[in-house]
mmCIF file of C-alpha atoms in Angstrom:
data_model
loop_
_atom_site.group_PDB
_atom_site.id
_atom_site.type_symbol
_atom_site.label_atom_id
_atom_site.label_comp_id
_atom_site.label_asym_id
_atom_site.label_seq_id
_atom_site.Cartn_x
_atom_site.Cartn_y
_atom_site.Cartn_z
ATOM 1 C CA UNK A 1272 -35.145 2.780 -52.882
ATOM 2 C CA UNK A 1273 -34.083 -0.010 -50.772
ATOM 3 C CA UNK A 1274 -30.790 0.105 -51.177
ATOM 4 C CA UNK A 1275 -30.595 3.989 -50.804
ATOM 5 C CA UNK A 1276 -32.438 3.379 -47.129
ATOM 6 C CA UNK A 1277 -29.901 0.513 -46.003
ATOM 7 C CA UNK A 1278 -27.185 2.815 -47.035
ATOM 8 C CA UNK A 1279 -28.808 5.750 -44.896
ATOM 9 C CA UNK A 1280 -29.080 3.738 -42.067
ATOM 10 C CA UNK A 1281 -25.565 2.147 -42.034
ATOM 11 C CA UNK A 1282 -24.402 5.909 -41.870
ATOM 12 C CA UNK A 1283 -26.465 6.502 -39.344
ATOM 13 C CA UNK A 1284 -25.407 3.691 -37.030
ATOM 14 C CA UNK A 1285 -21.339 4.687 -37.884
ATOM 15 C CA UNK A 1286 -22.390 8.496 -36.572
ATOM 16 C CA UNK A 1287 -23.730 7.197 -33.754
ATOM 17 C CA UNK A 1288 -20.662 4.952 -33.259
ATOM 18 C CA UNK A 1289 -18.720 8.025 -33.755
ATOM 19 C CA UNK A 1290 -20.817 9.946 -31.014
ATOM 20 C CA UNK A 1291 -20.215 7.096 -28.656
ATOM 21 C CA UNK A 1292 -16.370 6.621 -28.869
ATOM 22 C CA UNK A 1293 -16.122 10.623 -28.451
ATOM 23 C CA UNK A 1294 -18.570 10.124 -25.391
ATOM 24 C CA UNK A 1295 -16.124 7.174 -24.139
ATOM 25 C CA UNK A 1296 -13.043 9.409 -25.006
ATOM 26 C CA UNK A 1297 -14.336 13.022 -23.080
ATOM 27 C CA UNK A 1298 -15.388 10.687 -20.005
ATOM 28 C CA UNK A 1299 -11.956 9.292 -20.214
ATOM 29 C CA UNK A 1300 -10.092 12.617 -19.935
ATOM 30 C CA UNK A 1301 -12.342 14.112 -17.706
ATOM 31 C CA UNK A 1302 -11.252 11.184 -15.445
ATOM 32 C CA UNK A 1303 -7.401 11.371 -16.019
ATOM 33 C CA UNK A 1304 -7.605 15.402 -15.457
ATOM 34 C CA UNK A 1305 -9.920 15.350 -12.551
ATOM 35 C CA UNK A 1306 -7.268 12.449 -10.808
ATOM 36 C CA UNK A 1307 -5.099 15.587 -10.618
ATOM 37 C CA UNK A 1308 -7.091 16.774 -8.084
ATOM 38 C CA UNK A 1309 -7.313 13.518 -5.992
ATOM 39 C CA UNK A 1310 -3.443 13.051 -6.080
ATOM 40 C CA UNK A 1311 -3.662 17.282 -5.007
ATOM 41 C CA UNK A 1312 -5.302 16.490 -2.044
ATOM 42 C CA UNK A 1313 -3.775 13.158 -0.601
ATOM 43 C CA UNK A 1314 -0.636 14.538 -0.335
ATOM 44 C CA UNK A 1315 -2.026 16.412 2.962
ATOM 45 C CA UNK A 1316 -2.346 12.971 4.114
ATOM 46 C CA UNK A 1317 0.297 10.066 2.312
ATOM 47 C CA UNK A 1318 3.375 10.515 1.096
ATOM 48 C CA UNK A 1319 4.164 9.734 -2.327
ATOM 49 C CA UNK A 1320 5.294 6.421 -3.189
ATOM 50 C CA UNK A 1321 2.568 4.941 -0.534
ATOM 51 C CA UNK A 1322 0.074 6.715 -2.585
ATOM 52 C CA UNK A 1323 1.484 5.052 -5.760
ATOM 53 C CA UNK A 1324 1.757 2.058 -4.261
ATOM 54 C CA UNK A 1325 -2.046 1.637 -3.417
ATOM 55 C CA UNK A 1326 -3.204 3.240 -6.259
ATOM 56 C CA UNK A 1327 -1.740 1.112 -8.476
ATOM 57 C CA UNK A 1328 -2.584 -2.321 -6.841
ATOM 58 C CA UNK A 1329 -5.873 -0.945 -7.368
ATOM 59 C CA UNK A 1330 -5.758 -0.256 -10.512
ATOM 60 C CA UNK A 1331 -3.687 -3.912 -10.981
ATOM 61 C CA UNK A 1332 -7.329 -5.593 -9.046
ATOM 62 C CA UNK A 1333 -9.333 -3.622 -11.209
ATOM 63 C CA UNK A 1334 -7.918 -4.763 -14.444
ATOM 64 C CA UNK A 1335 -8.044 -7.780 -13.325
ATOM 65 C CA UNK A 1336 -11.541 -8.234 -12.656
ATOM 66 C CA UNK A 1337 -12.156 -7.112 -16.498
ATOM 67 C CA UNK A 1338 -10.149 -9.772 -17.234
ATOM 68 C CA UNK A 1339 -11.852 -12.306 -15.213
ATOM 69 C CA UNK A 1340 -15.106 -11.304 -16.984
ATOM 70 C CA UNK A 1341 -14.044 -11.194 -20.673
ATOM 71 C CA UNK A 1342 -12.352 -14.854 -19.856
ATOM 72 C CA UNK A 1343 -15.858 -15.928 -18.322
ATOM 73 C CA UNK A 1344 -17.637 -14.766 -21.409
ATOM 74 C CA UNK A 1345 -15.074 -15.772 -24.226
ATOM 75 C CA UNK A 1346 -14.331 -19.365 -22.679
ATOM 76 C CA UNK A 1347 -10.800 -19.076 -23.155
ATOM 77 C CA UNK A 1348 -8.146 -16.935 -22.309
ATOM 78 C CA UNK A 1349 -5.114 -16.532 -25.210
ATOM 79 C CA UNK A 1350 -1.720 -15.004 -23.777
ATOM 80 C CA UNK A 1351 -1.170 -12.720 -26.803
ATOM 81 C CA UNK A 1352 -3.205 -10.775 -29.388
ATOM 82 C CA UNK A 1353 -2.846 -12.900 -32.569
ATOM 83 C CA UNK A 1354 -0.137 -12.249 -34.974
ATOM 84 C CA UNK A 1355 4.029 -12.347 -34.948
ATOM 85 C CA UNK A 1356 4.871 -10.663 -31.863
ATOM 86 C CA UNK A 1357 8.634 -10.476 -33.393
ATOM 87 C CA UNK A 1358 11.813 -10.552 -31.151
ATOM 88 C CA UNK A 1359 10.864 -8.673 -27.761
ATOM 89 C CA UNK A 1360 13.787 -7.623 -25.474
ATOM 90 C CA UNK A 1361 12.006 -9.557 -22.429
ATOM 91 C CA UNK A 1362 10.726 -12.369 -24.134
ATOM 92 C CA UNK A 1363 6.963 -13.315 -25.640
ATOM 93 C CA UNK A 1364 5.097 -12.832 -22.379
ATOM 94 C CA UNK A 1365 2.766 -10.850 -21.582
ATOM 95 C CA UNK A 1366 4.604 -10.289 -18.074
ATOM 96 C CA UNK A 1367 7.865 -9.437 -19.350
ATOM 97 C CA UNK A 1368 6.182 -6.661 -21.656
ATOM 98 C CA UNK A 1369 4.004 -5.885 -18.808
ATOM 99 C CA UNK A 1370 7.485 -5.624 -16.061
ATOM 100 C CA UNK A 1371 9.128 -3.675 -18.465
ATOM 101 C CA UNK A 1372 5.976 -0.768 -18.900
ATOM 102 C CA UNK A 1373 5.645 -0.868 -15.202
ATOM 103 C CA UNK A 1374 8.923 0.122 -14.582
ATOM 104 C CA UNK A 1375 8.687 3.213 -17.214
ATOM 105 C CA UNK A 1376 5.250 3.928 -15.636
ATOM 106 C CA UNK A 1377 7.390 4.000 -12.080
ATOM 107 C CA UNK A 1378 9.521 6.225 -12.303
ATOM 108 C CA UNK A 1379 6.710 8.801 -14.205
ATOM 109 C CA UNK A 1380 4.351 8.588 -11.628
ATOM 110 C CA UNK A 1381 6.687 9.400 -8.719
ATOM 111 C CA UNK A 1382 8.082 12.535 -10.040
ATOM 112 C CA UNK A 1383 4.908 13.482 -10.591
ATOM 113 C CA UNK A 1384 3.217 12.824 -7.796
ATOM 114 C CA UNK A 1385 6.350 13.881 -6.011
ATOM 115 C CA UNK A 1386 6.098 17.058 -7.884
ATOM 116 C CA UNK A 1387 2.465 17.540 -6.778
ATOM 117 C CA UNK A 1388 3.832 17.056 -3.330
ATOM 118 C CA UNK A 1389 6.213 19.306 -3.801
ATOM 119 C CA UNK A 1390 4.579 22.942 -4.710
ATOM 120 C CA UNK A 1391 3.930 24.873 -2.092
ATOM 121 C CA UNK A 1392 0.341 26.518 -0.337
ATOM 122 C CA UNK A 1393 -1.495 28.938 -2.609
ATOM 123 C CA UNK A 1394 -0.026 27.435 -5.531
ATOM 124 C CA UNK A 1395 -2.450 25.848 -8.162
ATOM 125 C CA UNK A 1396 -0.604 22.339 -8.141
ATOM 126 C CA UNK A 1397 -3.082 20.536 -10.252
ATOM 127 C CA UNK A 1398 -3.167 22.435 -13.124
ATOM 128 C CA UNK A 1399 0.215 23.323 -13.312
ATOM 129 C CA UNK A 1400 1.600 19.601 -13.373
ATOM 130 C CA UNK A 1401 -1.508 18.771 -15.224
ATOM 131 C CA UNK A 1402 -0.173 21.362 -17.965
ATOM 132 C CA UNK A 1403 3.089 20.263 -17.405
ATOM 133 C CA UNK A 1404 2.713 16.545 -17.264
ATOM 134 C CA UNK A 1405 0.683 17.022 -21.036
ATOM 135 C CA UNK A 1406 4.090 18.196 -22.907
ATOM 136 C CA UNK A 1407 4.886 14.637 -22.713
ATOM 137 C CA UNK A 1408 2.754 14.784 -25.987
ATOM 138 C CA UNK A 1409 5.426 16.798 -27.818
ATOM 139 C CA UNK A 1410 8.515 15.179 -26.544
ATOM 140 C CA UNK A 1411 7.496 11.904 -28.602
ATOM 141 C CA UNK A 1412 6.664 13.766 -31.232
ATOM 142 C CA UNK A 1413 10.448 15.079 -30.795
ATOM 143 C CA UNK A 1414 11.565 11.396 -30.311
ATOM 144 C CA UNK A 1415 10.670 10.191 -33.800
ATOM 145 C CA UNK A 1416 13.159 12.713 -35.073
ATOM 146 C CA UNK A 1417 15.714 10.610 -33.300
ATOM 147 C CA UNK A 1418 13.975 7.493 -34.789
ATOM 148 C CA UNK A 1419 14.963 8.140 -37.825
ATOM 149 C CA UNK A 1420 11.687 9.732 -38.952
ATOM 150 C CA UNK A 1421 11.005 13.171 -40.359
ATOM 151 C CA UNK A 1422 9.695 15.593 -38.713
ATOM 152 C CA UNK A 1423 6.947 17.511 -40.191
ATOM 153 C CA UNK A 1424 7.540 21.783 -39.825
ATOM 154 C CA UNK A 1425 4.408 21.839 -37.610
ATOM 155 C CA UNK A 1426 6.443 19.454 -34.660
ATOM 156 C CA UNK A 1427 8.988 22.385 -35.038
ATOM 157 C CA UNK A 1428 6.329 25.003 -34.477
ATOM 158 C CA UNK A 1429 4.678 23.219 -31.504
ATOM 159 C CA UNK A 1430 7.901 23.407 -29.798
ATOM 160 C CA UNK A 1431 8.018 26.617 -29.917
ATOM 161 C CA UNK A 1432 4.671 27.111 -28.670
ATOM 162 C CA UNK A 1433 5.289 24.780 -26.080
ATOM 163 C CA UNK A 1434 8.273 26.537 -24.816
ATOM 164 C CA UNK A 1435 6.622 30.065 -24.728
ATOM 165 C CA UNK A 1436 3.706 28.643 -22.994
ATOM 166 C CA UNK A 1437 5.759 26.676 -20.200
ATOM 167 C CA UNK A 1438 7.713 30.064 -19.719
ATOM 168 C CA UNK A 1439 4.398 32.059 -19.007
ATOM 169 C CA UNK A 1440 3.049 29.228 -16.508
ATOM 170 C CA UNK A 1441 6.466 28.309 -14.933
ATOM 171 C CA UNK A 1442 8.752 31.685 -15.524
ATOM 172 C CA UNK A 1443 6.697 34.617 -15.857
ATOM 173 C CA UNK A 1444 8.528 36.159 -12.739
ATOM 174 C CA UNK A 1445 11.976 35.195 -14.116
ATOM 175 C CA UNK A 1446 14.071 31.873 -12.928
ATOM 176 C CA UNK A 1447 13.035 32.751 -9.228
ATOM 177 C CA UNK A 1448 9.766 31.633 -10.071
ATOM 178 C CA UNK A 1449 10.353 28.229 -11.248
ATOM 179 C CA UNK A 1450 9.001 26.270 -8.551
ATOM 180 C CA UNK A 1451 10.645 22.646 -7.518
ATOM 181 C CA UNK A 1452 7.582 21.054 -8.590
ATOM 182 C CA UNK A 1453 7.819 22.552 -12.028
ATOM 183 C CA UNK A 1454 11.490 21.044 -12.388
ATOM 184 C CA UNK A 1455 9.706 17.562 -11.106
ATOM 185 C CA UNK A 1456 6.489 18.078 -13.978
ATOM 186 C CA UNK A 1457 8.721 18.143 -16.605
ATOM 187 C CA UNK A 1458 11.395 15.294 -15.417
ATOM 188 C CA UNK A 1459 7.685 12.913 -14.840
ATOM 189 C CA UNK A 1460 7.066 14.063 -18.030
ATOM 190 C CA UNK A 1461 9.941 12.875 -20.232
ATOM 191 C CA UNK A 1462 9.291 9.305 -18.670
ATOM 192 C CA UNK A 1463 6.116 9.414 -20.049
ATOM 193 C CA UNK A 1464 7.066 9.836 -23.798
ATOM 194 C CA UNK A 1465 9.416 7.209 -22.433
ATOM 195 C CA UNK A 1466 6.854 4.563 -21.372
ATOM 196 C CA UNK A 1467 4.480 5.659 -24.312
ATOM 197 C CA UNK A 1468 7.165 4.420 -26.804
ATOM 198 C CA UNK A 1469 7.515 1.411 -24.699
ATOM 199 C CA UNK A 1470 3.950 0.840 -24.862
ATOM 200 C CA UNK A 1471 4.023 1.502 -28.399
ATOM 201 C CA UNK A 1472 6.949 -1.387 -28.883
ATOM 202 C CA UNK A 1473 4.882 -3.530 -27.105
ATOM 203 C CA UNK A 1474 1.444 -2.762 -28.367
ATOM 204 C CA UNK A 1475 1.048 -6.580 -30.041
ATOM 205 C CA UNK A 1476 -0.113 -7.603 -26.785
ATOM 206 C CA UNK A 1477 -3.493 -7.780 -25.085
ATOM 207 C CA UNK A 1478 -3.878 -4.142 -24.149
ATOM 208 C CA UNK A 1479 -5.704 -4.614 -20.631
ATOM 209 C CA UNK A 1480 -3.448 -7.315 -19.910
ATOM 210 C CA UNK A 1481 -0.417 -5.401 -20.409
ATOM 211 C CA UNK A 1482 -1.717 -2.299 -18.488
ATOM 212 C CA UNK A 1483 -3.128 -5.151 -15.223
ATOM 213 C CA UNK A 1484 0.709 -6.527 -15.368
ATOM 214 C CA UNK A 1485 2.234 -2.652 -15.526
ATOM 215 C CA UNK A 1486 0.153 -1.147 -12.946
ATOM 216 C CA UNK A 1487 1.121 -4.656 -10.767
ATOM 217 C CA UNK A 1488 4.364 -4.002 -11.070
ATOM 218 C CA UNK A 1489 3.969 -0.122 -10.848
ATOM 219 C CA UNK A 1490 2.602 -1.422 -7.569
ATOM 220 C CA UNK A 1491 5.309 -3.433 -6.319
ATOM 221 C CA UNK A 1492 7.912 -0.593 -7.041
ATOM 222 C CA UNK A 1493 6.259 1.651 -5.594
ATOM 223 C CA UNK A 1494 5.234 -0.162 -2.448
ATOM 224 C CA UNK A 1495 9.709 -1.346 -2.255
ATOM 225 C CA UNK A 1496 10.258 2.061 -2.511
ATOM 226 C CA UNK A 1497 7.619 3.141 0.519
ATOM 227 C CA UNK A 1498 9.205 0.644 2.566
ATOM 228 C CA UNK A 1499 12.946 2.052 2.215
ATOM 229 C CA UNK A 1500 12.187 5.835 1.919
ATOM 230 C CA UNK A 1501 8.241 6.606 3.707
ATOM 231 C CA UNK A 1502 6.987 5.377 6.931
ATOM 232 C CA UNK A 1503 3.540 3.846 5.893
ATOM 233 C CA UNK A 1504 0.819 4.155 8.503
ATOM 234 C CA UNK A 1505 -2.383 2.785 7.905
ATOM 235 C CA UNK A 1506 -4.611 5.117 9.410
ATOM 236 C CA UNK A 1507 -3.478 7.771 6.606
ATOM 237 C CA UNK A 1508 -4.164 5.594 3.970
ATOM 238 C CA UNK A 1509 -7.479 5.044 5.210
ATOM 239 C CA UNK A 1510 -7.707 8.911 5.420
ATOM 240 C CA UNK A 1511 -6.539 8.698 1.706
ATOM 241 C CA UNK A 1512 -9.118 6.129 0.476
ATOM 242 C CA UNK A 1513 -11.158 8.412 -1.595
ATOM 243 C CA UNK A 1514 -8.567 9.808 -3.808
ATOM 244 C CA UNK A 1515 -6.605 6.305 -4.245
ATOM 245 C CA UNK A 1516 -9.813 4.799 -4.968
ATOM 246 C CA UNK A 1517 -10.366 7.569 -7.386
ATOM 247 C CA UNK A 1518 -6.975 7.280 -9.180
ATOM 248 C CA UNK A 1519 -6.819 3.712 -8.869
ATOM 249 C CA UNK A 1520 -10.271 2.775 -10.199
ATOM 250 C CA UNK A 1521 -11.515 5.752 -12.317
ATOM 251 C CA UNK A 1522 -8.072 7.028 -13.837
ATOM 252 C CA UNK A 1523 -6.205 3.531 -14.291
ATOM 253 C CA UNK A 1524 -9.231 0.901 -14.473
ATOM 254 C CA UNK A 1525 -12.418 2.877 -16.182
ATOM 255 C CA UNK A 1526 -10.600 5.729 -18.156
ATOM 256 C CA UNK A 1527 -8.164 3.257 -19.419
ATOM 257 C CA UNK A 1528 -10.952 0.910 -20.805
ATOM 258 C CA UNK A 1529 -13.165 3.887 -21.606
ATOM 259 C CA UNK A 1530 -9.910 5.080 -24.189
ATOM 260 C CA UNK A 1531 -9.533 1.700 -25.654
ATOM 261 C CA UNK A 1532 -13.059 1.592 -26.478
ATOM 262 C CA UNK A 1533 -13.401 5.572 -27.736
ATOM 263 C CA UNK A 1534 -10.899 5.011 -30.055
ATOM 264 C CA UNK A 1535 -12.667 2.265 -31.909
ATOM 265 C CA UNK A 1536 -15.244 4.526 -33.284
ATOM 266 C CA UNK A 1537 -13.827 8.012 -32.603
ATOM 267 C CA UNK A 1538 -12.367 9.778 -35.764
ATOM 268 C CA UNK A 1539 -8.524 10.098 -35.326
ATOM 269 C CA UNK A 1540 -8.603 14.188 -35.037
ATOM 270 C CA UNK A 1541 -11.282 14.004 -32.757
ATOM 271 C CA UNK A 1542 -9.995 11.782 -30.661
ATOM 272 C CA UNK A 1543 -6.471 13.641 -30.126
ATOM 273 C CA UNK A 1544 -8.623 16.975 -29.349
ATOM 274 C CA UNK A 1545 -11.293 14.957 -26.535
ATOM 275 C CA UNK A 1546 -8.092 13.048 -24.861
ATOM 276 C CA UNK A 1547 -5.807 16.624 -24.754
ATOM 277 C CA UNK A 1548 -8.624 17.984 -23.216
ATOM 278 C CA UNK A 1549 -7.189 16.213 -19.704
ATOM 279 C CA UNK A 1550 -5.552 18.969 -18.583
ATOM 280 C CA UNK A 1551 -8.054 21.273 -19.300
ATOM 281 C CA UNK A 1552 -10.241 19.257 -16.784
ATOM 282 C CA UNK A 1553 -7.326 19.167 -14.507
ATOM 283 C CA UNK A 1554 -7.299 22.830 -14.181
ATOM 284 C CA UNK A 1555 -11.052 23.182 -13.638
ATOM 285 C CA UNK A 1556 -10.768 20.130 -11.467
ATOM 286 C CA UNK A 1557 -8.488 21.812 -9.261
ATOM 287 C CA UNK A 1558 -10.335 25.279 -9.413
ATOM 288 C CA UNK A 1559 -13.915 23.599 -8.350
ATOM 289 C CA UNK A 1560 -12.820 20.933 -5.877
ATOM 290 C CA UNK A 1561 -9.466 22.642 -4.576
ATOM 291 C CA UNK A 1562 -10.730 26.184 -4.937
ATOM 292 C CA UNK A 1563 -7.411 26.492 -6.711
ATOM 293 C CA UNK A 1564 -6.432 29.911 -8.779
ATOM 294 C CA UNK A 1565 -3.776 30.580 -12.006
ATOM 295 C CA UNK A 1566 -2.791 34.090 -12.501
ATOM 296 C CA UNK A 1567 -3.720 35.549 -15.880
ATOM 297 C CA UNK A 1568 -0.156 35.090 -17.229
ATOM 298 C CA UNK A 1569 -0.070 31.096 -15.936
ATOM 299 C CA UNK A 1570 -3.512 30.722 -18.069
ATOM 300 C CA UNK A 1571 -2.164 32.100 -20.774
ATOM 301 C CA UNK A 1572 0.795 29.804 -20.525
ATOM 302 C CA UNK A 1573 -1.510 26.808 -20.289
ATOM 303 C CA UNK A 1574 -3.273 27.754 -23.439
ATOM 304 C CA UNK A 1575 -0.079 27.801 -25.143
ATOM 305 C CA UNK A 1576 0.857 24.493 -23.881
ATOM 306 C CA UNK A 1577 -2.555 22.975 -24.978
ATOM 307 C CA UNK A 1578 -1.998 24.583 -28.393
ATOM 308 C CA UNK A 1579 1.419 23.000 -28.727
ATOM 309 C CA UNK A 1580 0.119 19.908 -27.728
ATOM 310 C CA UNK A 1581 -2.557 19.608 -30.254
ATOM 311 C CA UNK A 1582 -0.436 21.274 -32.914
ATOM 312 C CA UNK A 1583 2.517 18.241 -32.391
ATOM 313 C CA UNK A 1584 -0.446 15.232 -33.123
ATOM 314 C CA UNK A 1585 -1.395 16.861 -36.522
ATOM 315 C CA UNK A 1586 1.129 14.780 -38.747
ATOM 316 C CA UNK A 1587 0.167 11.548 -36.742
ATOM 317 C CA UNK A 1588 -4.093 12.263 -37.058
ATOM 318 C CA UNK A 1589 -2.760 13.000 -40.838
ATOM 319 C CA UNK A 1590 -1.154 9.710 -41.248
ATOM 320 C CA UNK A 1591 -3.524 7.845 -39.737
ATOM 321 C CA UNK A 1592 -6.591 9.032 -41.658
ATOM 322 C CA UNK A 1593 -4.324 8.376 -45.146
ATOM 323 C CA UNK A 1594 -3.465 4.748 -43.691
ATOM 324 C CA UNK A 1595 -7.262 4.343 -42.367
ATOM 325 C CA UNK A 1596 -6.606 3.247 -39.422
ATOM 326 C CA UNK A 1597 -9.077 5.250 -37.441
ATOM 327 C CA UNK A 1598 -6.614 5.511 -33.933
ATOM 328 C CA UNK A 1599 -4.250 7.909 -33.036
ATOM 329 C CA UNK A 1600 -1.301 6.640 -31.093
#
C-alpha cells in the first residue's frame, strides 16, 4: 500500500514537472513571437544594425547577470560543461565557440531585421517574417541530408508543404507580389539553420555562457557595422528603448533561459509543438499591438508553413523519445 502511494506520488510530481517545462516553453515562444512586433515598430525610429547592436549588448548584460548569480550560489565558476569537448575549430574556449555563434547569429539577425525594415505600409511585416523566419526549421532538417543522414519521407513531405504555403503568403498575386522583405525572410532564415548547426557543434559548452559570449559579439558586429553604414543618434535609441529592451531582455535573456529550463521536463513532441507556436504569436502579436492584417490567402499560407514546420521535427521528437533523451534539438 505504501509502495503503491510513493509510486503515485512520484508520477504526480513528473506531471507536474511536465506542466511546468510546457509552461516555461509557451512563455518562451510567446516572447520570441511577440519580439516580432517590437523589432516591427522600432524600425519607425532606428535603423537596423543600431537596433541589433543595442539589443544584443542587452541581451550580452543580461546573460551575464545570470551568470553572476549561478557563480555566487555554486562558489565556483568551471569554463566548460564536463566531458571531452573533442577538437573544436576555434579552440576549447568558451569565447571562441561563443565568437564563432555570434557571427552566424550576425548575419541572421540583420537580414531579418533588415527585412522587417524593408516591407512596406499596410503590409503585415511581423507575421510574414515571423512565418518566414520559422522555415529555418525545415532547412536543417534538409541539411542532415547533406550530413550524410537519411532523410525520413515525412522531411520530403514538409517541403512540400512548406513551399505551397510560402507561395500563398509570399506569391499569391504571382512574382509581382514577392515583396523585398520576403527575399530578406528567407536569406535571415538560411543563417539560422546555419547558426543552429553551429550551436549544435558546439553544444558541449555551458549553454548561457555560450549564448552571453554570442549575443556579445552579435553586439560588437552589429554596433562596427552601425558605425560604417547608419548614422546612430541617441535620441532615437532612446525613442527605441521599449522594444530593444523588449528584444534584448525578454527574447534573448528570459525566453532563452525559460527554453533551457522547459525542455528539462517538457516531453520532446510537446515541446517542438509549444516552441513552433512563435510565429503563431508573432502574427497575433502584430494583429493586437500593430493592428496588423493577412489576407485570407497569406493565412492560409502561414498555416501551411506551420504545418511544414511541425511535420519536418517528427523524425527528430521520434528519435529522441527511442534514445530517451527527453529534448528536441
Amino acid at each position: 500500500m505504501i509502495e503503491k502511494q510513493s509510486h503515485t506520488v512520484r508520477r504526480t510530481i513528473r506531471e507536474m514537472k511536465r506542466i511546468k517545462g510546457s509552461v516555461m516553453l509557451l512563455l518562451a515562444a510567446f516572447f520570441w513571437g511577440t519580439t516580432f512586433a517590437a523589432q516591427s515598430s522600432a524600425t519607425d525610429n532606428i535603423q537596423t544594425f543600431t537596433f541589433n547592436a543595442a539589443r544584443s549588448f542587452v541581451g550580452a548584460a543580461f546573460l551575464g547577470i545570470i551568470i553572476l548569480i549561478r557563480k555566487k550560489r555554486r562558489g565556483k565558476d568551471p569554463v566548460k560543461t564536463t566531458g571531452d569537448h573533442g577538437n573544436l575549430p576555434m579552440g576549447k574556449s568558451v569565447a571562441g565557440a561563443g565568437a564563432m555563434c555570434g557571427l552566424v547569429l550576425f548575419a541572421a539577425m540583420s537580414f531579418q531585421q533588415s527585412g522587417i525594415s524593408a516591407y512596406p505600409d499596410g503590409v503585415a511585416a511581423s507575421g510574414r517574417s515571423g512565418f518566414l523566419t520559422a522555415t529555418y526549421v525545415v532547412m536543417v532538417a534538409i541539411c542532415a541530408r547533406f550530413q550524410g543522414k537519411k532523410l525520413h519521407g515525412i522531411v520530403y513531405a514538409a517541403v512540400a508543404v512548406c513551399l505551397g504555403g510560402m507561395y500563398l503568403l509570399c506569391m499569391s498575386g504571382g512574382i509581382d507580389s514577392i515583396y523585398f522583405g520576403d527575399v530578406l525572410g528567407l536569406v535571415c532564415a538560411v543563417f539560422f539553420s546555419m547558426h543552429i548547426m553551429v550551436v549544435d557543434h558546439f553544444s558541449r559548452f555551458e549553454s548561457i555562457k555560450l549564448s552571453c559570449m554570442q549575443f556579445f559579439t552579435c553586439g560588437i558586429l552589429s554596433a562596427a557595422a552601425m558605425f560604417l553604414f547608419e548614422q546612430p543618434d541617441l535620441s532615437m535609441i532612446v525613442k527605441a528603448a521599449f522594444p530593444i529592451l523588449y528584444a534584448g531582455i525578454l527574447s534573448s535573456g528570459i525566453a532563452y533561459t525559460l527554453q533551457m529550463e522547459g525542455q528539462k521536463y517538457a516531453e520532446p513532441a510537446v515541446a517542438a509543438v509549444i516552441m513552433s507556436l512563435e510565429s503563431v504569436f508573432a502574427v497575433l502579436g502584430g494583429w493586437i499591438v500593430l493592428q496588423e492584417r493577412l489576407s485570407v490567402r497569406e493565412l492560409w499560407g502561414c498555416g501551411l508553413v506551420f504545418a511544414a514546420v511541425i511535420m519536418a521535427q517528427i523524425p527528430e521528437i521520434r528519435r529522441s523519445r527511442f534514445s530517451g533523451t527527453g529534448q528536441v534539438s
